[in-house]
């Protein structure tokens, strides 16, 4: 009886507890909507629930990140739209400035408006959202641009993690926006000396059929004759000598070249005359044009200036310089000292090398009263044209003790030639000797009826007023009679020996030019570009990569004043035996110093093809610090073979120099020198290859490439590379100065290289187009993140649907089950109650 009652009790208790657990489970499933809320309930279902929960959270996070990046692109788009709108205003005002109706006051007002628009664009470029600057690259904690438009950010992307290993950039860096590169644009360069039709400008001299016509300023065109371009001394075109052209430049592929060719200027029948177009075609051939393929387009602009366009978009190495004369020489210096007529096509306000011993006067072909000294007298310190009161020491340098004047007398009062011999004049030069003393010396020594003048660009002109009209023997124009005057100026040192101290003309020379000086800085003007990538060179780039050719043997000259203003002549030698810098020894001889690579652990002599810009700039740094270093250290650094002692001495010299001078490439690939010791540096620097003036057949045949750091080259109208605010500055300067086109202003100064308002309009079109491309790129970023957000929302819905199917419970089914369990549980409770109510009485 007890056993039976106990078993029944245990059985009822077991079923009651089991039903209770099932009821609780069903109740929890109804409440949570999940098949299993805890791992012990169903490990497989719980694992699936955790997995899909993680996926949902990841998608939520990616959506939030994409939303934040999308908002950033919208902020960027707003700033870019403001830039685009401002550029439209800029171009509108620039077109207004191109009109000739403006007075100086109204033009200056437009220039001021343009300057304010530029400043507004710099403010837009410094836009910050939430304390982060949107155009600084990864440097978001500081303004990326200063007031001058210099960039201090970087080119790094900010990326949004929108999925596993899925980084998507969302920013536009200031490097891409304001210093980028457009591979769909071509480089265009222009000569900057306007050319007029000489036959129409001087009909009384050159045109036998229209001698009485008034002179007309008509720009040369491609169908005019070569004689119309070059000019002549008489009206007989059949006696003209061929014109020899000396062309230097860089081809589209990056290779530097020289070319020398002659074209017939004279003709008997004008229909057979050489045309200007023939000259343009010949220039094109020198750059690589053939009968079946053109790499450049050579043309004349509306002002008679040569323009060259690279026909391959994206390339940026094109360069051009040319002079011409009736005289053929193998060394250009001989051309400049001979007194031959020289026609120039490119000019720049760079101080030129003092590399001539003598200068010969040249007869002005259209007025035989006038004789010109071709080279300009420019001060070396301030780069300003000489005036009557300018000391000659400021022009010629300290090595010149005297000037020798020799030549022939001017005409007699009756216009005839005075053949009486004339002894040379020696003019001693003291610190107080001025240009006025030179001019007075010429006038008094040669006698006659001479006037000596100096132009506002530093050129000396001597006028013999006794030259007459050839036809009428009268003192009436044209003054085309014979002139007997000639002048040769020779610079002499303290021993009375000729010394190279007279300057090349700033339009004649190509490479032999000094860097520009601004305060504590020296700046070059030639960007070093690697032709294969069209990227600017860096310190690690090799010279050979920029030349686009292998280097076998090259020698360069550095003419400079060091950190203390001491004159230094240094030489760089690149040879199979290594790279060496020669610095002058006191008392004669040179220090022959190997140029080691800073990064090489083992001392090694650098081969020419491995020589880097960092090593070139190290050589410059040593030269700039020349007078500050101990000669013993130069002795220790010398070595014809690599050694650790030599390298240690080299590095010691370099460390000392680095404390005073910093030489580096700027963001446009141009060499920049910073004098750390002076606010106005006494330093000067010129760098050129030793064959710069060599036009011998051997030099032309080899076509040896060379590096140019600073050059009197053709100004650039447009290039694939963008330097946004500096290009705007050039356009604003054109408006402010009233430079409508290249060579529209007379004089000497930085404005010589300004491309002018007309070309500025084309440049602004390019800059506006560049901004539109960046807007499109940012729009692509924005759409990408918009797609990401929509995709994540869809994926999240799908994951939640699958999660519900896999881990969710069927509420209706579970409720039915719960009801059944409840009925069973109630029945169990009723049975237990009845049993509990039983007693012995019930059984009896």
Tab-separated table of C-alpha atoms in Angstrom, residues 350-664:
chain	number	residue	atom	x	y	z
A	350	UNK	CA	67.034	86.534	-65.380
A	351	UNK	CA	70.531	87.800	-64.631
A	352	UNK	CA	72.686	86.263	-67.357
A	353	UNK	CA	76.170	84.866	-67.079
A	354	UNK	CA	79.146	87.234	-67.301
A	355	UNK	CA	80.921	84.984	-69.809
A	356	UNK	CA	82.054	87.386	-72.544
A	357	UNK	CA	85.397	89.152	-72.822
A	358	UNK	CA	84.193	91.650	-75.378
A	359	UNK	CA	81.098	93.171	-76.944
A	360	UNK	CA	80.863	94.534	-80.474
A	361	UNK	CA	78.385	97.179	-81.583
A	362	UNK	CA	75.775	96.201	-84.171
A	363	UNK	CA	74.410	98.508	-86.859
A	364	UNK	CA	70.651	98.995	-86.572
A	365	UNK	CA	69.464	97.952	-90.057
A	366	UNK	CA	66.626	100.492	-90.393
A	367	UNK	CA	68.476	103.586	-89.191
A	368	UNK	CA	72.193	103.604	-89.886
A	369	UNK	CA	72.743	106.362	-87.365
A	370	UNK	CA	72.187	103.857	-84.565
A	371	UNK	CA	74.613	101.283	-83.210
A	372	UNK	CA	73.513	98.937	-80.437
A	373	UNK	CA	75.473	97.017	-77.846
A	374	UNK	CA	73.452	93.806	-77.912
A	375	UNK	CA	73.891	92.770	-74.275
A	376	UNK	CA	71.932	94.541	-71.574
A	377	UNK	CA	73.688	96.026	-68.574
A	378	UNK	CA	71.877	94.527	-65.565
A	379	UNK	CA	72.991	94.704	-61.936
A	380	UNK	CA	73.891	91.308	-60.544
A	381	UNK	CA	72.714	92.000	-56.992
A	382	UNK	CA	69.270	93.495	-57.569
A	383	UNK	CA	68.568	92.309	-61.131
A	384	UNK	CA	67.613	95.805	-62.272
A	385	UNK	CA	68.533	97.560	-65.529
A	386	UNK	CA	71.421	99.984	-65.242
A	387	UNK	CA	70.784	103.710	-65.184
A	388	UNK	CA	73.249	106.521	-65.702
A	389	UNK	CA	74.132	106.464	-61.994
A	390	UNK	CA	74.635	102.710	-61.653
A	391	UNK	CA	78.206	101.796	-60.591
A	392	UNK	CA	79.940	99.598	-63.165
A	393	UNK	CA	81.130	97.317	-60.340
A	394	UNK	CA	77.490	96.371	-59.731
A	395	UNK	CA	77.251	95.187	-63.327
A	396	UNK	CA	80.653	93.690	-64.131
A	397	UNK	CA	81.793	92.333	-60.818
A	398	UNK	CA	85.007	92.855	-58.822
A	399	UNK	CA	87.388	91.109	-61.259
A	400	UNK	CA	87.246	93.960	-63.809
A	401	UNK	CA	89.853	96.673	-63.336
A	402	UNK	CA	89.242	98.560	-66.581
A	403	UNK	CA	87.357	98.626	-69.882
A	404	UNK	CA	89.038	99.059	-73.237
A	405	UNK	CA	87.171	100.933	-75.983
A	406	UNK	CA	88.362	100.493	-79.538
A	407	UNK	CA	86.840	100.819	-82.983
A	408	UNK	CA	86.421	103.336	-85.777
A	409	UNK	CA	85.399	106.970	-85.811
A	410	UNK	CA	81.892	108.244	-86.554
A	411	UNK	CA	81.131	109.992	-89.841
A	412	UNK	CA	82.412	113.446	-90.710
A	413	UNK	CA	79.947	116.360	-90.624
A	414	UNK	CA	79.359	115.979	-94.380
A	415	UNK	CA	78.307	112.353	-93.925
A	416	UNK	CA	81.458	110.777	-95.344
A	417	UNK	CA	83.481	108.056	-93.635
A	418	UNK	CA	86.271	109.211	-91.346
A	419	UNK	CA	89.106	106.751	-91.895
A	420	UNK	CA	91.567	108.336	-89.494
A	421	UNK	CA	92.943	105.744	-87.076
A	422	UNK	CA	91.797	105.812	-83.467
A	423	UNK	CA	93.823	104.623	-80.520
A	424	UNK	CA	92.077	102.513	-77.855
A	425	UNK	CA	90.801	104.121	-74.668
A	426	UNK	CA	91.320	102.479	-71.289
A	427	UNK	CA	88.662	103.444	-68.733
A	428	UNK	CA	89.780	102.573	-65.208
A	429	UNK	CA	86.994	101.287	-63.010
A	430	UNK	CA	86.791	102.361	-59.412
A	431	UNK	CA	83.932	101.841	-56.950
A	432	UNK	CA	82.633	105.259	-58.016
A	433	UNK	CA	82.775	104.714	-61.786
A	434	UNK	CA	79.253	104.768	-63.199
A	435	UNK	CA	77.474	104.101	-66.459
A	436	UNK	CA	77.512	107.858	-67.055
A	437	UNK	CA	81.317	107.759	-66.986
A	438	UNK	CA	81.266	104.953	-69.556
A	439	UNK	CA	78.884	106.889	-71.809
A	440	UNK	CA	80.883	110.098	-71.454
A	441	UNK	CA	84.090	108.230	-72.206
A	442	UNK	CA	82.668	106.834	-75.447
A	443	UNK	CA	81.312	110.194	-76.541
A	444	UNK	CA	84.483	112.157	-75.825
A	445	UNK	CA	86.913	109.546	-77.173
A	446	UNK	CA	85.241	108.840	-80.502
A	447	UNK	CA	84.299	112.445	-81.170
A	448	UNK	CA	81.998	113.458	-84.000
A	449	UNK	CA	78.353	114.197	-83.409
A	450	UNK	CA	77.578	111.254	-81.144
A	451	UNK	CA	74.760	110.704	-78.681
A	452	UNK	CA	75.074	107.861	-76.179
A	453	UNK	CA	71.823	106.569	-74.700
A	454	UNK	CA	70.774	103.844	-72.308
A	455	UNK	CA	67.291	102.340	-72.582
A	456	UNK	CA	64.972	101.453	-69.738
A	457	UNK	CA	65.902	97.790	-70.195
A	458	UNK	CA	69.646	98.388	-69.878
A	459	UNK	CA	70.714	98.422	-73.547
A	460	UNK	CA	73.346	100.885	-74.724
A	461	UNK	CA	72.798	102.733	-78.028
A	462	UNK	CA	75.214	105.082	-79.797
A	463	UNK	CA	73.725	107.502	-82.354
A	464	UNK	CA	75.913	109.039	-85.080
A	465	UNK	CA	73.964	112.083	-86.185
A	466	UNK	CA	76.248	112.627	-89.183
A	467	UNK	CA	74.840	109.630	-91.093
A	468	UNK	CA	72.781	110.852	-94.076
A	469	UNK	CA	70.088	109.763	-96.482
A	470	UNK	CA	71.773	107.695	-99.196
A	471	UNK	CA	69.525	108.896	-102.017
A	472	UNK	CA	69.484	112.605	-101.227
A	473	UNK	CA	72.621	113.004	-99.106
A	474	UNK	CA	70.485	114.960	-96.678
A	475	UNK	CA	69.689	114.887	-93.022
A	476	UNK	CA	66.237	113.436	-93.647
A	477	UNK	CA	64.929	109.891	-93.164
A	478	UNK	CA	65.452	107.214	-94.053
A	479	UNK	CA	68.977	107.376	-92.728
A	480	UNK	CA	70.338	104.588	-94.896
A	481	UNK	CA	73.691	106.059	-95.850
A	482	UNK	CA	77.031	104.540	-94.998
A	483	UNK	CA	78.183	104.553	-91.381
A	484	UNK	CA	81.818	104.319	-90.451
A	485	UNK	CA	81.379	104.016	-86.704
A	486	UNK	CA	82.119	100.826	-84.766
A	487	UNK	CA	82.754	100.095	-81.106
A	488	UNK	CA	84.280	97.166	-79.288
A	489	UNK	CA	84.283	96.997	-75.491
A	490	UNK	CA	86.730	94.613	-73.769
A	491	UNK	CA	86.880	93.909	-70.043
A	492	UNK	CA	90.367	93.753	-68.521
A	493	UNK	CA	91.622	92.467	-65.197
A	494	UNK	CA	94.218	94.086	-62.945
A	495	UNK	CA	97.024	92.750	-65.165
A	496	UNK	CA	95.462	94.280	-68.255
A	497	UNK	CA	94.457	90.880	-69.638
A	498	UNK	CA	90.983	90.189	-71.098
A	499	UNK	CA	88.651	88.649	-68.527
A	500	UNK	CA	85.164	87.206	-68.877
A	501	UNK	CA	83.043	89.798	-67.140
A	502	UNK	CA	80.682	91.212	-69.767
A	503	UNK	CA	77.112	89.877	-69.673
A	504	UNK	CA	75.215	87.794	-72.166
A	505	UNK	CA	71.946	89.373	-73.188
A	506	UNK	CA	68.906	88.118	-71.303
A	507	UNK	CA	67.233	87.177	-74.604
A	508	UNK	CA	70.283	85.500	-76.172
A	509	UNK	CA	71.180	82.993	-73.488
A	510	UNK	CA	69.244	79.817	-72.702
A	511	UNK	CA	70.756	77.979	-69.728
A	512	UNK	CA	73.352	80.422	-68.396
A	513	UNK	CA	70.976	82.287	-66.100
A	514	UNK	CA	70.959	82.856	-62.351
A	515	UNK	CA	68.187	81.640	-60.074
A	516	UNK	CA	65.644	84.277	-59.032
A	517	UNK	CA	66.266	85.742	-55.586
A	518	UNK	CA	63.471	86.583	-53.142
A	519	UNK	CA	64.494	87.439	-49.601
A	520	UNK	CA	66.188	84.431	-48.059
A	521	UNK	CA	65.347	82.174	-51.010
A	522	UNK	CA	66.685	81.343	-54.446
A	523	UNK	CA	64.217	79.831	-56.919
A	524	UNK	CA	64.696	77.997	-60.194
A	525	UNK	CA	62.036	78.106	-62.914
A	526	UNK	CA	62.367	74.726	-64.632
A	527	UNK	CA	60.272	71.878	-63.223
A	528	UNK	CA	62.091	68.557	-63.130
A	529	UNK	CA	59.641	66.036	-64.605
A	530	UNK	CA	60.062	62.286	-65.125
A	531	UNK	CA	58.873	61.720	-68.729
A	532	UNK	CA	57.628	58.165	-68.208
A	533	UNK	CA	55.198	59.041	-65.414
A	534	UNK	CA	54.951	62.824	-65.946
A	535	UNK	CA	55.338	63.194	-62.181
A	536	UNK	CA	57.550	65.818	-60.608
A	537	UNK	CA	60.969	64.583	-59.608
A	538	UNK	CA	61.832	64.045	-55.959
A	539	UNK	CA	65.159	63.837	-54.191
A	540	UNK	CA	65.268	60.097	-54.873
A	541	UNK	CA	64.748	60.553	-58.631
A	542	UNK	CA	67.806	60.108	-60.815
A	543	UNK	CA	68.955	62.720	-63.299
A	544	UNK	CA	68.889	60.032	-65.996
A	545	UNK	CA	65.185	59.352	-65.389
A	546	UNK	CA	64.392	63.036	-66.010
A	547	UNK	CA	66.658	63.234	-69.051
A	548	UNK	CA	64.964	60.189	-70.507
A	549	UNK	CA	68.363	58.879	-71.581
A	550	UNK	CA	71.445	57.152	-70.257
A	551	UNK	CA	74.347	59.285	-69.059
A	552	UNK	CA	77.852	58.373	-70.087
A	553	UNK	CA	79.897	61.493	-69.371
A	554	UNK	CA	78.647	64.938	-68.400
A	555	UNK	CA	80.232	68.039	-66.928
A	556	UNK	CA	78.391	70.974	-65.374
A	557	UNK	CA	79.496	74.386	-64.141
A	558	UNK	CA	78.169	76.072	-61.012
A	559	UNK	CA	78.700	79.831	-60.844
A	560	UNK	CA	77.651	81.116	-57.425
A	561	UNK	CA	78.088	83.314	-54.419
A	562	UNK	CA	78.170	81.259	-51.250
A	563	UNK	CA	76.506	81.864	-47.896
A	564	UNK	CA	78.968	84.671	-47.150
A	565	UNK	CA	78.751	86.291	-50.591
A	566	UNK	CA	82.086	84.812	-51.711
A	567	UNK	CA	82.389	84.088	-55.448
A	568	UNK	CA	82.809	80.373	-56.146
A	569	UNK	CA	83.257	78.484	-59.408
A	570	UNK	CA	82.471	74.798	-58.880
A	571	UNK	CA	82.212	71.917	-61.307
A	572	UNK	CA	80.167	68.731	-61.261
A	573	UNK	CA	81.571	65.727	-63.102
A	574	UNK	CA	79.518	62.633	-63.925
A	575	UNK	CA	81.650	59.866	-65.378
A	576	UNK	CA	81.893	56.061	-65.328
A	577	UNK	CA	84.455	56.527	-62.543
A	578	UNK	CA	81.907	58.242	-60.294
A	579	UNK	CA	80.306	61.579	-59.488
A	580	UNK	CA	82.622	64.305	-58.204
A	581	UNK	CA	82.415	67.944	-57.131
A	582	UNK	CA	85.388	70.218	-57.814
A	583	UNK	CA	85.758	73.188	-55.469
A	584	UNK	CA	88.557	75.761	-55.870
A	585	UNK	CA	91.645	75.611	-53.653
A	586	UNK	CA	93.161	78.761	-52.310
A	587	UNK	CA	96.323	79.324	-54.274
A	588	UNK	CA	95.277	77.171	-57.222
A	589	UNK	CA	94.032	73.674	-57.946
A	590	UNK	CA	90.771	72.054	-56.890
A	591	UNK	CA	89.345	69.798	-54.212
A	592	UNK	CA	88.084	66.667	-55.993
A	593	UNK	CA	85.291	65.419	-53.723
A	594	UNK	CA	83.274	62.239	-54.415
A	595	UNK	CA	79.531	62.752	-54.043
A	596	UNK	CA	78.320	59.834	-51.946
A	597	UNK	CA	74.705	58.835	-51.559
A	598	UNK	CA	73.562	59.636	-48.024
A	599	UNK	CA	71.507	56.445	-47.841
A	600	UNK	CA	74.270	54.023	-48.849
A	601	UNK	CA	75.715	52.257	-45.825
A	602	UNK	CA	78.843	51.200	-47.694
A	603	UNK	CA	80.896	53.989	-49.342
A	604	UNK	CA	80.351	53.632	-53.074
A	605	UNK	CA	81.155	55.907	-56.004
A	606	UNK	CA	77.902	56.723	-57.771
A	607	UNK	CA	77.580	55.883	-61.452
A	608	UNK	CA	76.137	58.624	-63.693
A	609	UNK	CA	72.847	56.798	-64.282
A	610	UNK	CA	72.373	56.344	-60.519
A	611	UNK	CA	73.112	59.959	-59.588
A	612	UNK	CA	70.073	61.441	-57.821
A	613	UNK	CA	68.705	64.923	-57.349
A	614	UNK	CA	69.421	64.601	-53.635
A	615	UNK	CA	73.099	64.149	-54.478
A	616	UNK	CA	72.984	67.102	-56.873
A	617	UNK	CA	71.428	69.252	-54.151
A	618	UNK	CA	74.065	67.988	-51.685
A	619	UNK	CA	76.732	69.207	-54.112
A	620	UNK	CA	74.999	72.596	-54.259
A	621	UNK	CA	74.797	72.686	-50.445
A	622	UNK	CA	78.540	72.076	-50.102
A	623	UNK	CA	79.298	74.808	-52.629
A	624	UNK	CA	77.026	77.289	-50.826
A	625	UNK	CA	78.876	76.642	-47.558
A	626	UNK	CA	82.323	76.749	-49.168
A	627	UNK	CA	83.911	79.627	-47.221
A	628	UNK	CA	82.586	78.372	-43.873
A	629	UNK	CA	84.362	75.001	-43.902
A	630	UNK	CA	87.880	74.080	-42.858
A	631	UNK	CA	90.149	73.326	-45.866
A	632	UNK	CA	91.485	70.316	-43.948
A	633	UNK	CA	88.063	68.686	-44.144
A	634	UNK	CA	87.987	69.209	-47.894
A	635	UNK	CA	91.388	67.508	-48.040
A	636	UNK	CA	90.059	64.586	-46.032
A	637	UNK	CA	86.940	64.295	-48.197
A	638	UNK	CA	89.003	63.985	-51.388
A	639	UNK	CA	89.343	60.510	-52.809
A	640	UNK	CA	89.492	58.894	-56.224
A	641	UNK	CA	88.322	55.614	-54.685
A	642	UNK	CA	85.542	55.041	-52.139
A	643	UNK	CA	86.613	54.965	-48.505
A	644	UNK	CA	84.932	55.255	-45.139
A	645	UNK	CA	87.239	58.108	-44.088
A	646	UNK	CA	86.351	60.061	-47.206
A	647	UNK	CA	82.638	59.506	-46.696
A	648	UNK	CA	82.823	60.471	-43.019
A	649	UNK	CA	84.513	63.741	-43.988
A	650	UNK	CA	81.923	64.271	-46.735
A	651	UNK	CA	79.056	63.712	-44.296
A	652	UNK	CA	80.672	66.048	-41.770
A	653	UNK	CA	80.929	68.808	-44.381
A	654	UNK	CA	77.348	68.168	-45.390
A	655	UNK	CA	76.114	68.347	-41.806
A	656	UNK	CA	77.814	71.714	-41.315
A	657	UNK	CA	76.309	73.006	-44.559
A	658	UNK	CA	72.819	71.736	-43.706
A	659	UNK	CA	72.810	74.004	-40.665
A	660	UNK	CA	73.180	77.066	-42.898
A	661	UNK	CA	71.577	76.160	-46.229
A	662	UNK	CA	68.587	74.047	-47.183
A	663	UNK	CA	68.300	72.892	-50.807
A	664	UNK	CA	65.243	70.958	-51.887
